[in-house]
GROMACS .gro file of C-alpha atoms in nm:
model
  318
    1MET     CA    1  -4.277   1.222   5.856
    2THR     CA    2  -4.559   1.097   5.699
    3THR     CA    3  -4.485   0.878   5.359
    4THR     CA    4  -4.783   0.796   5.101
    5LYS     CA    5  -4.759   0.638   4.782
    6ASP     CA    6  -4.457   0.813   4.582
    7LEU     CA    7  -4.464   1.101   4.828
    8THR     CA    8  -4.309   1.182   5.148
    9ILE     CA    9  -4.457   1.466   5.368
   10ARG     CA   10  -4.222   1.612   5.628
   11PRO     CA   11  -4.179   1.940   5.855
   12ALA     CA   12  -4.024   2.217   5.628
   13ASP     CA   13  -3.643   2.259   5.657
   14PRO     CA   14  -3.575   2.594   5.564
   15ALA     CA   15  -3.210   2.556   5.500
   16ALA     CA   16  -3.313   2.262   5.246
   17ASP     CA   17  -3.622   2.374   5.112
   18SER     CA   18  -3.628   2.759   5.110
   19VAL     CA   19  -3.573   2.775   4.718
   20ARG     CA   20  -3.878   2.567   4.635
   21ILE     CA   21  -4.095   2.710   4.882
   22ALA     CA   22  -4.005   3.061   4.762
   23GLN     CA   23  -4.085   2.936   4.407
   24LEU     CA   24  -4.412   2.777   4.510
   25MET     CA   25  -4.499   3.114   4.726
   26SER     CA   26  -4.414   3.342   4.451
   27ALA     CA   27  -4.672   3.169   4.209
   28TYR     CA   28  -4.951   3.153   4.485
   29GLU     CA   29  -4.903   3.518   4.562
   30GLY     CA   30  -4.816   3.659   4.212
   31GLU     CA   31  -4.529   3.839   4.358
   32PRO     CA   32  -4.168   3.734   4.396
   33VAL     CA   33  -4.073   3.580   4.723
   34THR     CA   34  -3.703   3.504   4.758
   35PRO     CA   35  -3.512   3.217   4.950
   36GLU     CA   36  -3.413   3.503   5.173
   37ASN     CA   37  -3.731   3.610   5.250
   38ILE     CA   38  -3.805   3.242   5.350
   39ILE     CA   39  -3.523   3.194   5.575
   40ASP     CA   40  -3.569   3.543   5.739
   41THR     CA   41  -3.944   3.446   5.820
   42PHE     CA   42  -3.871   3.104   5.998
   43SER     CA   43  -3.609   3.236   6.195
   44ARG     CA   44  -3.759   3.547   6.328
   45PHE     CA   45  -4.090   3.343   6.416
   46LYS     CA   46  -3.965   3.018   6.551
   47ASP     CA   47  -3.990   3.125   6.923
   48HIS     CA   48  -4.305   3.339   6.899
   49GLY     CA   49  -4.581   3.092   6.839
   50HIS     CA   50  -4.688   2.755   6.683
   51PHE     CA   51  -4.559   2.741   6.329
   52GLY     CA   52  -4.656   2.409   6.161
   53ARG     CA   53  -4.490   2.404   5.812
   54PHE     CA   54  -4.471   2.118   5.592
   55VAL     CA   55  -4.349   2.009   5.250
   56ALA     CA   56  -4.461   1.722   5.027
   57ILE     CA   57  -4.174   1.570   4.838
   58ASP     CA   58  -4.206   1.347   4.506
   59ALA     CA   59  -4.012   1.031   4.434
   60ASN     CA   60  -3.721   1.240   4.264
   61GLY     CA   61  -3.677   1.444   4.573
   62LEU     CA   62  -3.845   1.771   4.450
   63VAL     CA   63  -4.044   1.971   4.680
   64ILE     CA   64  -4.413   1.963   4.524
   65ALA     CA   65  -4.617   2.141   4.792
   66TYR     CA   66  -4.603   2.342   5.080
   67ALA     CA   67  -4.838   2.397   5.366
   68LYS     CA   68  -4.842   2.565   5.706
   69SER     CA   69  -5.069   2.622   5.991
   70THR     CA   70  -4.958   2.916   6.218
   71ARG     CA   71  -5.050   3.123   6.529
   72MET     CA   72  -4.838   3.394   6.723
   73HIS     CA   73  -4.868   3.362   7.076
   74SER     CA   74  -4.987   3.714   7.080
   75ASP     CA   75  -5.263   3.652   6.841
   76LYS     CA   76  -5.614   3.613   6.930
   77ALA     CA   77  -5.671   3.291   7.138
   78GLY     CA   78  -5.755   2.984   6.904
   79ARG     CA   79  -5.687   3.163   6.562
   80PHE     CA   80  -5.467   3.008   6.308
   81VAL     CA   81  -5.407   3.090   5.971
   82LEU     CA   82  -5.345   2.817   5.721
   83THR     CA   83  -5.212   2.793   5.363
   84VAL     CA   84  -5.194   2.513   5.126
   85ILE     CA   85  -4.985   2.525   4.801
   86VAL     CA   86  -4.973   2.262   4.539
   87ASP     CA   87  -4.732   2.251   4.223
   88GLU     CA   88  -4.984   2.298   3.949
   89ASP     CA   89  -4.867   1.967   3.785
   90HIS     CA   90  -4.968   1.769   4.100
   91ARG     CA   91  -5.317   1.914   4.181
   92ASN     CA   92  -5.639   1.720   4.193
   93ARG     CA   93  -5.471   1.420   4.305
   94GLY     CA   94  -5.571   1.454   4.689
   95LEU     CA   95  -5.254   1.604   4.814
   96GLY     CA   96  -5.409   1.958   4.895
   97ARG     CA   97  -5.688   1.765   5.080
   98HIS     CA   98  -5.407   1.562   5.280
   99LEU     CA   99  -5.221   1.861   5.336
  100ALA     CA  100  -5.535   2.062   5.460
  101ASP     CA  101  -5.618   1.781   5.712
  102LEU     CA  102  -5.245   1.779   5.844
  103CYS     CA  103  -5.274   2.171   5.877
  104GLU     CA  104  -5.618   2.172   6.064
  105GLY     CA  105  -5.510   1.893   6.282
  106TYR     CA  106  -5.219   2.082   6.399
  107ALA     CA  107  -5.411   2.361   6.491
  108LEU     CA  108  -5.693   2.149   6.654
  109ASP     CA  109  -5.387   1.995   6.843
  110ARG     CA  110  -5.301   2.325   6.978
  111GLY     CA  111  -5.632   2.474   7.111
  112GLY     CA  112  -5.742   2.606   6.728
  113MET     CA  113  -6.117   2.733   6.733
  114GLU     CA  114  -6.079   2.999   6.447
  115LEU     CA  115  -5.918   2.862   6.137
  116ILE     CA  116  -5.836   3.121   5.859
  117ALA     CA  117  -5.748   3.029   5.507
  118GLU     CA  118  -5.610   3.295   5.266
  119VAL     CA  119  -5.725   3.255   4.919
  120ARG     CA  120  -5.699   3.507   4.620
  121GLU     CA  121  -6.015   3.624   4.494
  122ASP     CA  122  -5.954   3.524   4.138
  123ASN     CA  123  -5.878   3.162   4.238
  124ALA     CA  124  -6.219   3.014   4.208
  125PRO     CA  125  -6.087   2.619   4.246
  126SER     CA  126  -5.919   2.718   4.573
  127ILE     CA  127  -6.242   2.895   4.705
  128ALA     CA  128  -6.453   2.589   4.618
  129PHE     CA  129  -6.182   2.372   4.788
  130ALA     CA  130  -6.228   2.593   5.119
  131GLU     CA  131  -6.611   2.611   5.081
  132LYS     CA  132  -6.623   2.245   5.083
  133ARG     CA  133  -6.442   2.198   5.382
  134GLY     CA  134  -6.649   2.429   5.575
  135TYR     CA  135  -6.474   2.761   5.535
  136VAL     CA  136  -6.675   3.096   5.427
  137ARG     CA  137  -6.572   3.415   5.326
  138THR     CA  138  -6.534   3.647   5.638
  139HIS     CA  139  -6.286   3.938   5.514
  140HIS     CA  140  -6.189   4.093   5.196
  141PHE     CA  141  -5.874   4.255   5.138
  142PHE     CA  142  -5.796   4.491   4.857
  143GLU     CA  143  -5.461   4.440   4.678
  144SER     CA  144  -5.302   4.775   4.505
  145VAL     CA  145  -4.988   4.881   4.339
  146LEU     CA  146  -4.812   5.206   4.264
  147ASP     CA  147  -4.586   5.251   3.957
  148VAL     CA  148  -4.341   5.494   4.128
  149SER     CA  149  -4.193   5.607   3.803
  150ARG     CA  150  -4.536   5.766   3.748
  151PHE     CA  151  -4.589   5.884   4.089
  152ALA     CA  152  -4.648   6.268   4.106
  153PHE     CA  153  -4.534   6.422   4.471
  154ASP     CA  154  -4.781   6.685   4.456
  155ARG     CA  155  -5.063   6.428   4.480
  156ALA     CA  156  -5.085   6.475   4.864
  157GLY     CA  157  -5.229   6.819   4.818
  158ASP     CA  158  -5.310   7.045   5.102
  159THR     CA  159  -5.262   6.850   5.421
  160GLY     CA  160  -5.383   7.121   5.647
  161ASP     CA  161  -5.199   7.300   5.943
  162ILE     CA  162  -4.992   7.079   6.113
  163GLY     CA  163  -4.863   7.308   6.387
  164ASN     CA  164  -4.593   7.196   6.592
  165ILE     CA  165  -4.587   6.848   6.468
  166GLU     CA  166  -4.226   6.736   6.333
  167VAL     CA  167  -4.218   6.522   6.031
  168THR     CA  168  -3.904   6.288   6.071
  169SER     CA  169  -3.839   5.922   6.061
  170VAL     CA  170  -3.719   5.676   6.339
  171GLY     CA  171  -3.398   5.619   6.167
  172ALA     CA  172  -3.341   6.011   6.189
  173ASP     CA  173  -3.477   5.992   6.538
  174GLY     CA  174  -3.211   5.796   6.665
  175SER     CA  175  -3.290   5.407   6.589
  176ASP     CA  176  -3.245   5.338   6.956
  177ALA     CA  177  -3.463   5.140   7.197
  178SER     CA  178  -3.651   5.475   7.286
  179ALA     CA  179  -3.722   5.524   6.922
  180PHE     CA  180  -3.831   5.158   6.875
  181ARG     CA  181  -4.057   5.176   7.171
  182ARG     CA  182  -4.235   5.452   7.038
  183LEU     CA  183  -4.262   5.326   6.692
  184PHE     CA  184  -4.422   5.006   6.897
  185GLU     CA  185  -4.659   5.214   7.035
  186ILE     CA  186  -4.782   5.393   6.723
  187CYS     CA  187  -4.786   5.035   6.545
  188LYS     CA  188  -5.023   4.915   6.801
  189ILE     CA  189  -5.271   5.232   6.741
  190ALA     CA  190  -5.225   5.148   6.355
  191ASP     CA  191  -5.334   4.768   6.411
  192GLU     CA  192  -5.606   4.835   6.660
  193ASP     CA  193  -5.793   5.090   6.428
  194ALA     CA  194  -5.749   4.867   6.114
  195PRO     CA  195  -6.107   4.681   6.048
  196GLY     CA  196  -6.124   4.282   6.078
  197GLY     CA  197  -6.027   4.238   6.454
  198PHE     CA  198  -5.669   4.130   6.386
  199GLU     CA  199  -5.502   4.331   6.652
  200MET     CA  200  -5.253   4.142   6.864
  201THR     CA  201  -5.139   4.153   7.223
  202MET     CA  202  -4.757   4.154   7.123
  203SER     CA  203  -4.507   4.258   7.392
  204PHE     CA  204  -4.211   4.513   7.285
  205GLU     CA  205  -3.970   4.246   7.299
  206GLU     CA  206  -4.159   4.018   7.051
  207PHE     CA  207  -4.221   4.323   6.827
  208CYS     CA  208  -3.840   4.365   6.816
  209ASP     CA  209  -3.782   4.014   6.722
  210VAL     CA  210  -4.032   3.959   6.470
  211TYR     CA  211  -4.041   4.326   6.304
  212ILE     CA  212  -3.730   4.509   6.387
  213LYS     CA  213  -3.506   4.224   6.317
  214ALA     CA  214  -3.677   4.152   5.966
  215LYS     CA  215  -3.470   4.163   5.664
  216TRP     CA  216  -3.719   4.425   5.514
  217PHE     CA  217  -3.691   4.681   5.816
  218ASP     CA  218  -3.559   5.012   5.719
  219ALA     CA  219  -3.595   5.279   6.013
  220PHE     CA  220  -3.547   5.546   5.781
  221GLY     CA  221  -3.843   5.401   5.565
  222HIS     CA  222  -4.055   5.455   5.900
  223ILE     CA  223  -4.189   5.799   5.850
  224VAL     CA  224  -4.340   5.930   6.168
  225ALA     CA  225  -4.526   6.265   6.301
  226LYS     CA  226  -4.362   6.346   6.623
  227VAL     CA  227  -4.500   6.582   6.903
  228ASP     CA  228  -4.269   6.611   7.206
  229ASP     CA  229  -4.155   6.280   7.327
  230ARG     CA  230  -4.425   6.051   7.107
  231TYR     CA  231  -4.525   5.937   6.773
  232VAL     CA  232  -4.864   6.052   6.687
  233ALA     CA  233  -4.871   5.933   6.326
  234LEU     CA  234  -4.680   5.670   6.101
  235SER     CA  235  -4.652   5.557   5.739
  236ALA     CA  236  -4.382   5.317   5.650
  237VAL     CA  237  -4.229   5.106   5.367
  238GLY     CA  238  -3.988   4.799   5.348
  239GLU     CA  239  -3.819   4.651   5.045
  240MET     CA  240  -3.918   4.307   5.012
  241THR     CA  241  -3.714   4.216   4.693
  242PRO     CA  242  -3.465   4.419   4.517
  243GLY     CA  243  -3.693   4.745   4.399
  244ARG     CA  244  -4.010   4.627   4.519
  245PHE     CA  245  -4.139   4.783   4.818
  246TYR     CA  246  -4.431   4.691   5.043
  247THR     CA  247  -4.643   4.991   5.236
  248LEU     CA  248  -4.645   4.851   5.617
  249ASN     CA  249  -4.855   5.041   5.894
  250THR     CA  250  -5.012   5.379   5.850
  251GLY     CA  251  -5.191   5.514   6.125
  252VAL     CA  252  -5.267   5.838   6.313
  253ARG     CA  253  -5.369   5.865   6.688
  254GLY     CA  254  -5.730   5.977   6.740
  255ASP     CA  255  -5.665   6.333   6.840
  256TYR     CA  256  -5.459   6.434   6.552
  257ARG     CA  257  -5.664   6.298   6.257
  258GLY     CA  258  -5.833   6.551   6.016
  259ARG     CA  259  -5.514   6.712   5.931
  260GLY     CA  260  -5.383   6.518   5.659
  261LEU     CA  261  -5.111   6.341   5.848
  262ALA     CA  262  -5.173   5.997   5.691
  263THR     CA  263  -5.172   6.143   5.312
  264LEU     CA  264  -4.850   6.332   5.401
  265LEU     CA  265  -4.660   6.062   5.572
  266LYS     CA  266  -4.752   5.821   5.314
  267THR     CA  267  -4.617   6.033   5.048
  268LYS     CA  268  -4.306   6.096   5.223
  269ALA     CA  269  -4.255   5.714   5.253
  270ILE     CA  270  -4.321   5.707   4.884
  271GLU     CA  271  -4.065   5.944   4.812
  272TYR     CA  272  -3.810   5.765   5.047
  273ALA     CA  273  -3.876   5.428   4.865
  274LYS     CA  274  -3.829   5.612   4.543
  275ALA     CA  275  -3.495   5.756   4.634
  276ARG     CA  276  -3.416   5.400   4.721
  277GLY     CA  277  -3.500   5.277   4.382
  278ALA     CA  278  -3.844   5.116   4.424
  279THR     CA  279  -3.987   5.059   4.085
  280LYS     CA  280  -4.318   4.928   4.239
  281ILE     CA  281  -4.474   4.996   4.592
  282ARG     CA  282  -4.754   4.741   4.677
  283THR     CA  283  -5.016   4.779   4.961
  284HIS     CA  284  -5.317   4.583   5.086
  285ASN     CA  285  -5.612   4.707   5.287
  286HIS     CA  286  -5.957   4.559   5.419
  287SER     CA  287  -6.250   4.639   5.227
  288GLU     CA  288  -6.417   4.813   5.521
  289ASN     CA  289  -6.095   5.051   5.545
  290ALA     CA  290  -6.291   5.315   5.351
  291PRO     CA  291  -6.037   5.613   5.442
  292MET     CA  292  -5.719   5.429   5.366
  293LEU     CA  293  -5.858   5.320   5.045
  294ALA     CA  294  -5.933   5.658   4.940
  295ILE     CA  295  -5.579   5.809   5.031
  296ASN     CA  296  -5.429   5.498   4.837
  297LYS     CA  297  -5.654   5.613   4.528
  298LYS     CA  298  -5.558   5.972   4.567
  299LEU     CA  299  -5.198   5.865   4.560
  300GLY     CA  300  -5.229   5.667   4.238
  301PHE     CA  301  -5.233   5.313   4.375
  302GLU     CA  302  -5.379   5.085   4.120
  303PRO     CA  303  -5.635   4.809   4.229
  304GLU     CA  304  -5.510   4.443   4.145
  305ILE     CA  305  -5.644   4.108   4.259
  306GLY     CA  306  -5.734   4.107   4.636
  307TRP     CA  307  -5.778   3.835   4.877
  308TYR     CA  308  -6.025   3.636   5.075
  309TYR     CA  309  -5.982   3.554   5.433
  310MET     CA  310  -6.217   3.251   5.462
  311THR     CA  311  -6.297   3.126   5.834
  312LYS     CA  312  -6.399   2.810   5.978
  313CYS     CA  313  -6.514   2.789   6.319
  314ILE     CA  314  -6.458   2.489   6.544
  315GLU     CA  315  -6.702   2.415   6.824
  316ARG     CA  316  -6.557   2.249   7.140
  317GLU     CA  317  -6.736   2.061   7.425
  318GLY     CA  318  -6.699   2.243   7.760
   0.00000   0.00000   0.00000
């Protein structure tokens, strides 16, 4: 715990701080985050990496800032993702700089070599703050949203001949260890194919802990294309807050591309979310992922404010 003038900075406690962290995260992300989301995230990830999470508390005991420096064990060696959020009424007083120093120090003490700051593309002060600290823009992610009430399910159009491919869901396929392992394999393919070099070396056990056990995980919302005993394509949705869903992984094995499976499965996932009461579905894609951006546009997703990943590389002697 660190005490500065009129402020106390200490490790975040999900039980005590989740309400304020959720409020700060909601303002920062422009989307609702619930205290339950915060508690769920803290719980699932705690044994699977380095997770430095800190809060700043004012003299009245109110959490006025939240910062984190995180890396999963399965992530690229030396890569940490940093986020600093200061309540609007307490900015430009040096608190953000102090928390950024704390987060960078946490990463460096644990072998950090590639530090990534996530910044909304419309947040000029935060971009300038990161650039002043030596971060440069390395990746651009597009956010987009679908108004489900306006979605027409004929948007998928002609998906081609899918032959003997069965379209089902992980839930309908049994929601057992065998189905989850097949899901794990197709998720790995989707991650490895996505631009940006963010693939991970996650084990099946870790996948179960951080993905299958998530509050938003819904086996029936994971729509898959199945051939014999393996999944060859996937598109998934999960409910993050009531009525607001997020598109998760979408991917197709290389030898099954060109048949319209990604569009077909994503359409089925949207249809499932609508049946579950979805009003909005959000997604994000790397700016270099032209095929997925084209699918999203075809299905009616409207572009919104995106995010920059800004990177600072640390040179270490030896």
